[in-house]
Each structure stands twice: as C-alpha cells, then as structure tokens.
Amino acid sequence: MKVRAILNPTAGVSRHLARRAVERGHPRWNDFDLLATEGPGHATELARAAVAAGVELVLSVGGDGTANEVACGLIGSETALGIVPAGSGNGLARALRIPMRPAPALDALEAGVRRRIDVGMLNGQPFLNVAGAGFDAVVSRAFHDSGRRGGRRGLFGYVRLSLRELSRYRPKPLVLETDAGRREVRPFLLTFANGPQYGSGAVINPGGKLDDGRLEIVIIEDASLAALLAATPRLFLGGIERMAGYTRLRVTRATVTGESTIAVHRDGDPEGDTQRVEVVLQPRALTVVTPAATPGDTTGPFLP
C-alpha cells in the first residue's frame, strides 16, 4: 500500500512520541513517506499532492485541526484518511475509536477497514467532527492564542481557560433557521455535531453517528454560572442530554444570524468572527480508515 504521513510538528502534547512511532514504519506499508507541515494550510497542500500521486492512505499525525486540514485535500477522492492522534483533545480519533497512543493507533490502522463519513461545511469550509457558534468557539480562540504564546496544552490547559472565559462570557441573541424550523435563541452553546464529542472524552452529542446523513445541532440555553458548572461533569460521565436547557435537533442544513458578530470554530480551530453562519452536510464525502468493528456493537460511530 502506498502511504504518506503528514505530521504537524507543533501539535499537542505527544507529537514527539508520535513522530518516533511513525518513523519506524509498518511492514504492510512498503511505500511510505513522512512529511512535516511548515505552517497553516500546508497539510492540505500535501494531502492534495498525495491524491495526485496515487497515494491510497494519508495519515494525519496531529490533532483535530491537523486532521481537518488533511481532509480538506482528500474530500471527494478515493484516498483514505487515517489518524495518528497527537493533539490536545483528539475528538475525531476518539469518536473513531482509534487508540490514543501512537504505536497502537498505527497497528489498528494497518489492520483497519475503510469507511465513508459525512462532512459538515461551515461557510464553505469543512468540519469532520464538531463546529460551534458559542462559548466553545470563544474558548477555542483563547486556547489557540495561549498555545501560540507557549501556554499549557492538553485537557488541563483547556479547562483552565474555560473557567476563565466562563466567568465573563455573555451569550448573544441569535436566529437559528433549519429544516426543522426557525427559532430565536440566546445559547450558551450552539454546536453543530457530526460526531459525538469535542475531545478528551467530553461527549456533547451522545450516540452521534458519522455516516447517518444528519447533523445534530446541540443547544444549551443560557443558565447561571452555578448550573453550568454543576452540569460540566455530565460531559465526561454521561447524561449531558438530561441537563435542563439541553436541546438537540437533527438537520441537514442550518443558518445562524445575529445582530452582532458571532465567534465560530471548526474542529476546535477558531475562525474569524462573522454575522452569518451557514452549515450544510455533505453525506459520506470522505473515506477514513478505522479499527475493525466488534461484531454486534451498536454503540460505535457508524450506522449498523
């Protein structure tokens, strides 16, 4: 098999371990190259070049943002995406049940199966797992800015910034229009979920399937600081859907507008603020390699 690995040398907390694991290669991948990105957007260029060169599998070695960039170069092609998680949250890799340690991840991908997943598009740009227009987008920007300044990565760094932003975040009134209707909301969270979780085990969309031809829009209404803090453990322990003010809509498209600009993110990476957000779904637009499913398992990220 012709395989190319694209490594983000600045990703997350385990990039050095991941690089060593990938550099060792794997027996079944007898035509294998490892390339490192040099800046934003470079992973997409390298992925497009891999498609043009007839590469069958491109490994994204990094976090959710790296996987997103690599996928941008693969969508619509027959070249598959494999993820070697080395980021801070690794939400998509967790959703796909890829092991979190690089060496076992490579073993699982080498023996894995090809599947097609849906891809969301936010203002014309893809997201694979989750995008958002609320508190999560504000935190993603703070986390991104902190990382550029050498701040702490990983879950604890994310939690620290979330607590800081939580004390000063003020939700804005928004108009949400979908194929399920129109509603006016003032959400704490407005999440477009293709998969089940943000990352690090924070499940916002329990039971989300990556190939069901639908997006879930998760709305958590504005609430008191105490209520939001009390509900946070449910993201990790289960039951977030039972939180007061939690709403989930199954849609294929959505438009969000506001009186002022809206902060947004795609797969954890912040975008520029906008006054209009348009989201649509491209069904089964990307091929991925995942570990083989356990017979009889109905809890995984795909339809049975």
Coordinates of C-alpha atoms in Angstrom, one line a residue:
M1 CA 0.0 0.0 0.0
K2 CA 1.2 3.5 -0.8
V3 CA 1.0 5.5 2.4
R4 CA 2.0 9.1 3.2
A5 CA 2.1 10.5 6.7
I6 CA 1.6 14.3 7.3
L7 CA 3.0 15.4 10.7
N8 CA 2.2 18.7 12.4
P9 CA 5.4 19.3 14.3
T10 CA 3.7 21.8 16.7
A11 CA 0.6 19.7 17.6
G12 CA -0.5 18.9 21.1
V13 CA 1.4 17.0 23.8
S14 CA 2.5 13.7 22.2
R15 CA 3.9 14.8 18.8
H16 CA 7.5 13.6 19.5
L17 CA 6.3 10.1 20.6
A18 CA 4.0 10.0 17.5
R19 CA 6.8 11.0 15.2
R20 CA 9.1 8.2 16.5
A21 CA 6.3 5.7 16.1
V22 CA 5.5 6.8 12.5
E23 CA 9.2 6.9 11.5
R24 CA 9.6 3.2 12.4
G25 CA 7.0 2.4 9.7
H26 CA 4.9 -0.7 9.3
P27 CA 5.6 -3.9 7.3
R28 CA 2.5 -3.8 5.2
W29 CA 3.2 -0.2 4.1
N30 CA 6.2 -0.8 1.9
D31 CA 5.8 2.5 0.0
F32 CA 5.8 5.0 2.9
D33 CA 6.8 8.7 3.2
L34 CA 6.7 11.1 6.2
L35 CA 6.3 14.8 5.6
A36 CA 6.2 17.6 8.1
T37 CA 4.0 20.7 7.7
E38 CA 5.6 24.1 7.6
G39 CA 2.6 26.3 8.5
P40 CA -1.2 26.7 8.3
G41 CA -2.7 25.2 5.2
H42 CA 0.4 23.2 4.3
A43 CA -1.2 19.9 5.3
T44 CA -4.0 20.5 2.8
E45 CA -1.4 21.1 0.0
L46 CA 0.5 18.0 1.0
A47 CA -2.7 15.9 1.0
R48 CA -3.7 17.2 -2.4
A49 CA -0.3 16.2 -3.8
A50 CA -0.7 12.8 -2.2
V51 CA -4.0 12.3 -4.1
A52 CA -2.4 13.4 -7.3
A53 CA 0.4 10.9 -6.7
G54 CA -2.0 8.0 -6.3
V55 CA -1.4 7.6 -2.5
E56 CA -4.0 5.2 -1.0
L57 CA -3.8 6.3 2.6
V58 CA -2.8 9.6 4.2
L59 CA -2.0 9.6 7.9
S60 CA -2.7 12.8 9.8
V61 CA -0.2 12.9 12.7
G62 CA -1.5 15.6 15.0
G63 CA -4.8 16.8 16.5
D64 CA -8.3 17.6 15.2
G65 CA -7.1 20.7 13.4
T66 CA -4.4 18.7 11.5
A67 CA -7.0 16.0 10.6
N68 CA -9.3 18.8 9.3
E69 CA -6.5 20.3 7.1
V70 CA -5.5 16.9 5.7
A71 CA -9.1 16.0 5.0
C72 CA -9.6 19.3 3.0
G73 CA -7.2 17.8 0.5
L74 CA -8.9 14.4 0.4
I75 CA -12.6 15.1 0.3
G76 CA -14.2 13.7 -2.8
S77 CA -11.2 11.5 -3.6
E78 CA -10.7 7.8 -3.1
T79 CA -7.7 8.4 -0.9
A80 CA -8.4 7.5 2.7
L81 CA -7.6 9.4 5.9
G82 CA -6.1 7.7 8.9
I83 CA -5.5 9.5 12.2
V84 CA -2.5 9.0 14.5
P85 CA -3.6 11.2 17.5
A86 CA -1.1 13.6 18.8
G87 CA -3.2 16.6 19.6
S88 CA -4.7 18.1 22.8
G89 CA -8.3 16.7 22.5
N90 CA -8.3 14.2 19.6
G91 CA -12.1 14.3 19.4
L92 CA -12.4 12.6 15.9
A93 CA -9.8 9.9 16.7
R94 CA -11.7 9.1 19.9
A95 CA -15.0 9.0 18.0
L96 CA -13.5 6.6 15.5
R97 CA -12.2 4.5 18.4
I98 CA -8.6 4.9 17.3
P99 CA -6.2 4.1 20.2
M100 CA -4.7 7.3 21.8
R101 CA -1.2 6.0 21.9
P102 CA 0.7 6.3 18.6
A103 CA 2.0 2.8 18.3
P104 CA -1.3 1.0 19.0
A105 CA -3.0 3.5 16.7
L106 CA -0.7 2.6 13.8
D107 CA -1.3 -1.1 14.5
A108 CA -5.1 -0.5 14.4
L109 CA -4.9 1.5 11.2
E110 CA -2.7 -1.1 9.5
A111 CA -5.3 -3.7 10.2
G112 CA -8.2 -1.3 9.8
V113 CA -11.2 -1.0 7.4
R114 CA -12.3 1.8 5.1
R115 CA -15.5 3.6 5.9
R116 CA -17.2 6.7 4.4
I117 CA -18.2 9.5 6.7
D118 CA -20.3 12.7 6.4
V119 CA -18.6 16.0 6.2
G120 CA -20.1 19.3 7.5
M121 CA -19.5 22.6 5.8
L122 CA -19.5 25.8 7.7
N123 CA -19.4 28.9 5.5
G124 CA -18.0 26.7 2.7
Q125 CA -15.2 25.2 4.9
P126 CA -15.3 21.6 6.1
F127 CA -15.5 20.2 9.6
L128 CA -15.4 16.5 10.4
N129 CA -16.4 16.2 14.0
V130 CA -17.9 19.4 15.6
A131 CA -18.2 23.1 14.9
G132 CA -19.7 25.7 17.0
A133 CA -21.0 29.3 17.4
G134 CA -21.0 30.0 21.1
F135 CA -18.9 29.5 24.2
D136 CA -16.9 26.7 22.7
A137 CA -15.8 29.0 19.9
V138 CA -14.6 31.6 22.4
V139 CA -12.6 29.0 24.3
S140 CA -11.1 27.6 21.2
R141 CA -9.8 31.0 20.3
A142 CA -8.3 31.5 23.8
F143 CA -6.8 28.1 23.7
H144 CA -5.3 28.7 20.3
D145 CA -3.9 32.1 21.3
S146 CA -2.5 30.6 24.5
G147 CA -0.7 27.8 22.6
R148 CA 0.9 30.3 20.3
R149 CA 2.3 32.1 23.4
G150 CA 3.7 28.8 24.8
G151 CA 0.8 28.2 27.2
R152 CA -0.1 24.8 28.7
R153 CA -1.6 22.3 26.2
G154 CA -3.9 19.4 26.9
L155 CA -7.1 18.9 28.9
F156 CA -5.9 20.9 32.0
G157 CA -4.9 23.9 29.9
Y158 CA -8.3 23.8 28.2
V159 CA -10.2 23.5 31.5
R160 CA -8.2 26.4 33.0
L161 CA -9.1 28.7 30.0
S162 CA -12.7 27.5 30.0
L163 CA -13.1 28.5 33.7
R164 CA -11.5 31.9 32.9
E165 CA -13.8 32.6 30.0
L166 CA -16.9 31.2 31.7
S167 CA -16.8 34.0 34.3
R168 CA -17.0 36.7 31.6
Y169 CA -18.9 35.1 28.7
R170 CA -22.2 36.7 27.8
P171 CA -24.4 34.9 25.3
K172 CA -25.9 36.8 22.4
P173 CA -29.4 36.5 20.9
L174 CA -29.3 34.5 17.6
V175 CA -31.7 33.4 15.0
L176 CA -31.4 29.8 14.0
E177 CA -33.1 28.5 10.8
T178 CA -33.0 24.9 9.9
D179 CA -35.0 22.3 8.0
A180 CA -36.7 21.7 11.4
G181 CA -37.9 25.4 11.5
R182 CA -37.0 28.8 12.8
R183 CA -36.3 29.7 16.4
E184 CA -34.8 32.6 18.4
V185 CA -32.2 31.6 20.9
R186 CA -29.7 33.0 23.4
P187 CA -27.5 30.0 23.7
F188 CA -24.6 29.3 25.9
L189 CA -23.6 26.6 23.4
L190 CA -24.7 26.2 19.8
T191 CA -22.8 23.2 18.5
F192 CA -23.0 21.6 15.0
A193 CA -22.2 17.9 15.8
N194 CA -21.3 15.3 13.2
G195 CA -19.6 13.1 15.7
P196 CA -20.4 12.6 19.4
Q197 CA -17.7 14.6 21.3
Y198 CA -15.4 17.6 21.4
G199 CA -12.4 15.6 22.6
S200 CA -10.7 14.3 25.8
G201 CA -13.9 12.4 26.4
A202 CA -16.2 15.4 26.6
V203 CA -19.4 14.0 24.9
I204 CA -21.8 16.7 23.8
N205 CA -23.8 14.6 21.3
P206 CA -24.3 11.1 22.8
G207 CA -24.8 8.4 20.2
G208 CA -23.8 10.7 17.3
K209 CA -23.1 8.8 14.0
L210 CA -20.6 9.9 11.5
D211 CA -22.4 8.4 8.5
D212 CA -26.1 8.9 9.1
G213 CA -26.6 11.8 6.7
R214 CA -27.6 14.1 9.5
L215 CA -26.1 16.7 11.7
E216 CA -27.2 17.3 15.3
I217 CA -27.5 20.9 16.5
V218 CA -27.0 20.9 20.2
I219 CA -28.3 24.0 22.0
I220 CA -27.6 24.6 25.7
E221 CA -29.6 27.6 26.8
D222 CA -28.0 30.4 28.9
A223 CA -28.0 29.5 32.5
S224 CA -26.5 30.5 35.8
L225 CA -22.8 30.0 36.4
A226 CA -23.6 27.5 39.2
A227 CA -25.9 25.5 36.9
L228 CA -23.3 25.3 34.1
L229 CA -20.5 24.3 36.5
A230 CA -22.8 21.6 38.1
A231 CA -23.6 20.2 34.6
T232 CA -20.0 20.0 33.4
P233 CA -19.2 16.6 34.9
R234 CA -22.0 15.1 32.7
L235 CA -19.9 15.8 29.6
F236 CA -17.4 13.2 30.9
L237 CA -19.6 10.9 33.0
G238 CA -22.6 10.8 30.7
G239 CA -26.1 12.3 30.8
I240 CA -25.5 15.7 29.4
E241 CA -28.7 15.3 27.3
R242 CA -30.6 15.3 30.6
M243 CA -29.4 18.8 31.5
A244 CA -32.1 21.5 31.8
G245 CA -31.9 23.7 28.7
Y246 CA -30.3 21.0 26.5
T247 CA -32.0 20.7 23.1
R248 CA -30.9 18.5 20.1
L249 CA -32.1 19.0 16.6
R250 CA -31.4 16.5 13.7
V251 CA -30.9 18.5 10.5
T252 CA -29.1 18.6 7.2
R253 CA -28.6 22.4 7.0
A254 CA -28.7 25.5 9.3
T255 CA -28.3 29.2 9.2
V256 CA -27.4 31.3 12.2
T257 CA -27.6 35.1 12.2
G258 CA -27.2 37.7 14.9
E259 CA -27.2 41.4 15.5
S260 CA -23.5 41.5 16.1
T261 CA -20.6 39.2 15.0
I262 CA -20.5 35.6 16.0
A263 CA -17.5 33.7 17.1
V264 CA -17.2 30.3 15.4
H265 CA -14.8 27.3 15.3
R266 CA -14.3 24.2 13.1
D267 CA -13.0 21.1 14.7
G268 CA -11.6 23.2 17.5
D269 CA -9.8 25.7 15.4
P270 CA -11.1 29.3 15.6
E271 CA -12.4 31.1 12.6
G272 CA -12.8 34.8 12.1
D273 CA -16.0 36.3 13.5
T274 CA -19.0 36.6 11.2
Q275 CA -22.5 37.8 11.2
R276 CA -23.9 34.8 9.3
V277 CA -23.2 31.1 9.7
E278 CA -24.3 28.7 7.0
V279 CA -23.9 25.0 7.7
V280 CA -24.7 22.1 5.3
L281 CA -23.9 18.4 5.2
Q282 CA -22.1 16.5 2.5
P283 CA -23.1 12.9 3.0
R284 CA -20.3 10.3 3.0
A285 CA -17.9 12.7 1.3
L286 CA -14.7 11.4 3.0
T287 CA -13.1 7.9 3.3
V288 CA -11.5 7.1 6.6
V289 CA -9.6 4.1 8.0
T290 CA -10.8 2.9 11.3
P291 CA -10.3 -0.2 13.6
A292 CA -12.5 -3.1 12.6
A293 CA -15.8 -3.0 14.5
T294 CA -16.6 -5.6 17.1
P295 CA -19.4 -7.9 15.9
G296 CA -22.8 -6.9 17.4
D297 CA -21.6 -3.5 18.6
T298 CA -24.3 -0.8 18.1
T299 CA -22.7 1.9 20.1
G300 CA -20.0 2.9 17.7
P301 CA -19.7 6.0 15.4
F302 CA -21.4 4.3 12.4
L303 CA -24.8 3.0 11.5
P304 CA -25.1 -0.7 11.8

